[in-house]
CSV table of C-alpha atoms in Angstrom, one decimal:
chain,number,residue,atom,x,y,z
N,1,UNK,CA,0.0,0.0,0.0
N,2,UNK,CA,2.7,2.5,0.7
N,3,UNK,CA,4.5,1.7,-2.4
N,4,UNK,CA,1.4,2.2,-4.5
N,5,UNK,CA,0.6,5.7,-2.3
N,6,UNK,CA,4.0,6.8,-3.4
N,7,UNK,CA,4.6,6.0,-6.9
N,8,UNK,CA,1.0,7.0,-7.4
N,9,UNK,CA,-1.0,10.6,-8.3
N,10,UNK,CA,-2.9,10.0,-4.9
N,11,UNK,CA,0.5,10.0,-3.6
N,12,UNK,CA,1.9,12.9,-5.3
N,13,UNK,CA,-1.1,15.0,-4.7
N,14,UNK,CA,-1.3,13.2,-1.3
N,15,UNK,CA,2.7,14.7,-0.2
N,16,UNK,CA,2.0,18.2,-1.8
N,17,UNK,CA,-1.1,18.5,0.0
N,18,UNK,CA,0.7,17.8,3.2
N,19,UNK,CA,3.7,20.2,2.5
N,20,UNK,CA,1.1,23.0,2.3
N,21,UNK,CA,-0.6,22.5,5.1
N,22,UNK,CA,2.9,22.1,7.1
N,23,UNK,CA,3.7,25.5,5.7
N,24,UNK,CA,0.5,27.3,6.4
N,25,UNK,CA,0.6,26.1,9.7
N,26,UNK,CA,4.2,26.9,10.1
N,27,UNK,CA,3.3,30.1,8.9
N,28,UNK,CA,0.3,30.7,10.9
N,29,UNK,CA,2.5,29.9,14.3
N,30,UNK,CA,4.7,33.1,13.6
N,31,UNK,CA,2.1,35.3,12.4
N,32,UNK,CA,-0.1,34.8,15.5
N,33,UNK,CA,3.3,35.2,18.0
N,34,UNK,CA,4.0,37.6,16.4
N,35,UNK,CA,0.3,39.6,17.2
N,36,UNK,CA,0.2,38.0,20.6
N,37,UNK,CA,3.2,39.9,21.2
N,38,UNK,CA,2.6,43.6,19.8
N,39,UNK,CA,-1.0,44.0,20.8
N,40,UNK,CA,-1.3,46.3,23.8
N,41,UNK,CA,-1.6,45.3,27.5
N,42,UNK,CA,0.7,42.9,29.9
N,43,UNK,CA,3.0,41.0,27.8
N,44,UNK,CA,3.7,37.4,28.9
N,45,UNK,CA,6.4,35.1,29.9
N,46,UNK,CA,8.0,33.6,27.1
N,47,UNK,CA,9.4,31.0,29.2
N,48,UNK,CA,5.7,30.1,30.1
N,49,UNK,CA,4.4,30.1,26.8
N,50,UNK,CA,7.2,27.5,25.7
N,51,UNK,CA,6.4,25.5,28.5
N,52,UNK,CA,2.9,25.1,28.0
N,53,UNK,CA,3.0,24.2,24.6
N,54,UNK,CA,5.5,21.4,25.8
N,55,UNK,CA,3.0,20.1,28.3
N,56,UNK,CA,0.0,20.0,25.5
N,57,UNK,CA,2.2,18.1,23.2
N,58,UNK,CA,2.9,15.3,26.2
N,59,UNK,CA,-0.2,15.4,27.1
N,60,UNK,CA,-0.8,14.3,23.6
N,61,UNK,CA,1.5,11.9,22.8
N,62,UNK,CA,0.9,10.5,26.2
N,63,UNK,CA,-3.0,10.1,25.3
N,64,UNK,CA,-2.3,8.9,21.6
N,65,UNK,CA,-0.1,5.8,23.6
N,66,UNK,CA,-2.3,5.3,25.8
N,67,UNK,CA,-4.9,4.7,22.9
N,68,UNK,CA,-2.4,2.6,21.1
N,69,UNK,CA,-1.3,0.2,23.8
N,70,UNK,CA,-4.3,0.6,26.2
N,71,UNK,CA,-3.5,-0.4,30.1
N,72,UNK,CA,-0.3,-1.0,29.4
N,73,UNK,CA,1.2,2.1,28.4
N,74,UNK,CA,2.5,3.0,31.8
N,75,UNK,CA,4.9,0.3,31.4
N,76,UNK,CA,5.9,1.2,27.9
N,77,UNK,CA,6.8,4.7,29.6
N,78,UNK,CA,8.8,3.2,32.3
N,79,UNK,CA,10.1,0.9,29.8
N,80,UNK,CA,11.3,3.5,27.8
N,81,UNK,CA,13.0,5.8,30.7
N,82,UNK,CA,14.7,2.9,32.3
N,83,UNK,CA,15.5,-0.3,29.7
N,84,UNK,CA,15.8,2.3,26.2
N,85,UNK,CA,17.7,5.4,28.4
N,86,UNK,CA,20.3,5.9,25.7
N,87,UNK,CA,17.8,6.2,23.3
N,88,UNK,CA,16.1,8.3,25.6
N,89,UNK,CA,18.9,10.6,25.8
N,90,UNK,CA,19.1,10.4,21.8
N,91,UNK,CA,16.2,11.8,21.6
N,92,UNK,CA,16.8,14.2,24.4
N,93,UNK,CA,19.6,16.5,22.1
N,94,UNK,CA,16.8,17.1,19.6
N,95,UNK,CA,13.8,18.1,21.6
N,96,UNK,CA,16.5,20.5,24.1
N,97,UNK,CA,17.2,22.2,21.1
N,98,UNK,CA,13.9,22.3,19.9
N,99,UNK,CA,12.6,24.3,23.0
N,100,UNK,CA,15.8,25.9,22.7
N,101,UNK,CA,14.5,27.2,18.8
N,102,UNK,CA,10.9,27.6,20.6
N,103,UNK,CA,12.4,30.4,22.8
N,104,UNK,CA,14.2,32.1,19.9
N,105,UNK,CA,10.9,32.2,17.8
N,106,UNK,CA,9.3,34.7,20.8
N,107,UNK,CA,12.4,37.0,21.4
N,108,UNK,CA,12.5,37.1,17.0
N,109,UNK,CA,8.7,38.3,17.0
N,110,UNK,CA,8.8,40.9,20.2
C-alpha cells in the first residue's frame, strides 16, 4: 500500500497537500506570535508560553499511547526511561534544542 501511495498521483497530490498545510501552519504559528506579542496590554512570559506548549504536546502523545497500547502504556513509559535510556537521551539532544529554537521564535517576534 505504501509503495502504490508513493509511486501514485494519490501519492503525489497526497505529499504536496501535506507540504502546504505544514507551511500554512508553520506560517500561521509566527504570524499569530508575532500579534500575541505587539498587541497592547501585559505581555507574557515567554518561558511560560514554551512550556505550556510542551505540556499539550505530552499530554498528547501521552493520550495517543495510551490509545495505542491501552492499560499497558504506563509500562511502555517506564520501559522506555529505564530499559531504552540511551535512546532516551538520543532523543533528548533534539527536543533541548527544539525548545531551545521555541524560545528564539518569541524574542525574534517581540
Amino acid at each position: 500500500l505504501y509503495k502504490f501511495l508513493n509511486t501514485s498521483i494519490i501519492g503525489y497530490a497526497l505529499q504536496y497537500l501535506l507540504l502546504i498545510l505544514l507551511v500554512v501552519q508553520n506560517s500561521s504559528v509566527i504570524i499569530t506570535t508575532r500579534y500575541s506579542r505587539v498587541v497592547s496590554g501585559d505581555l507574557y512570559f515567554t518561558a511560560t508560553a514554551v512550556f505550556l506548549t510542551e505540556m499539550l504536546k505530552l499530554f498528547i502523545c501521552t493520550s495517543v499511547m495510551f490509545y495505542q497500547t491501552g492499560s499497558a502504556a504506563g509500562v511502555e513509559i517506564i520501559e522506555i526511561f529505564t530499559v531504552k535510556y540511551i535512546d532516551t537521551l538520543k532523543m533528548s539532544v533534539p527536543a533541548i534544542l527544539y525548545v531551545f529554537q521555541n524560545n528564539l521564535l518569541y524574542v525574534a517576534a517581540s
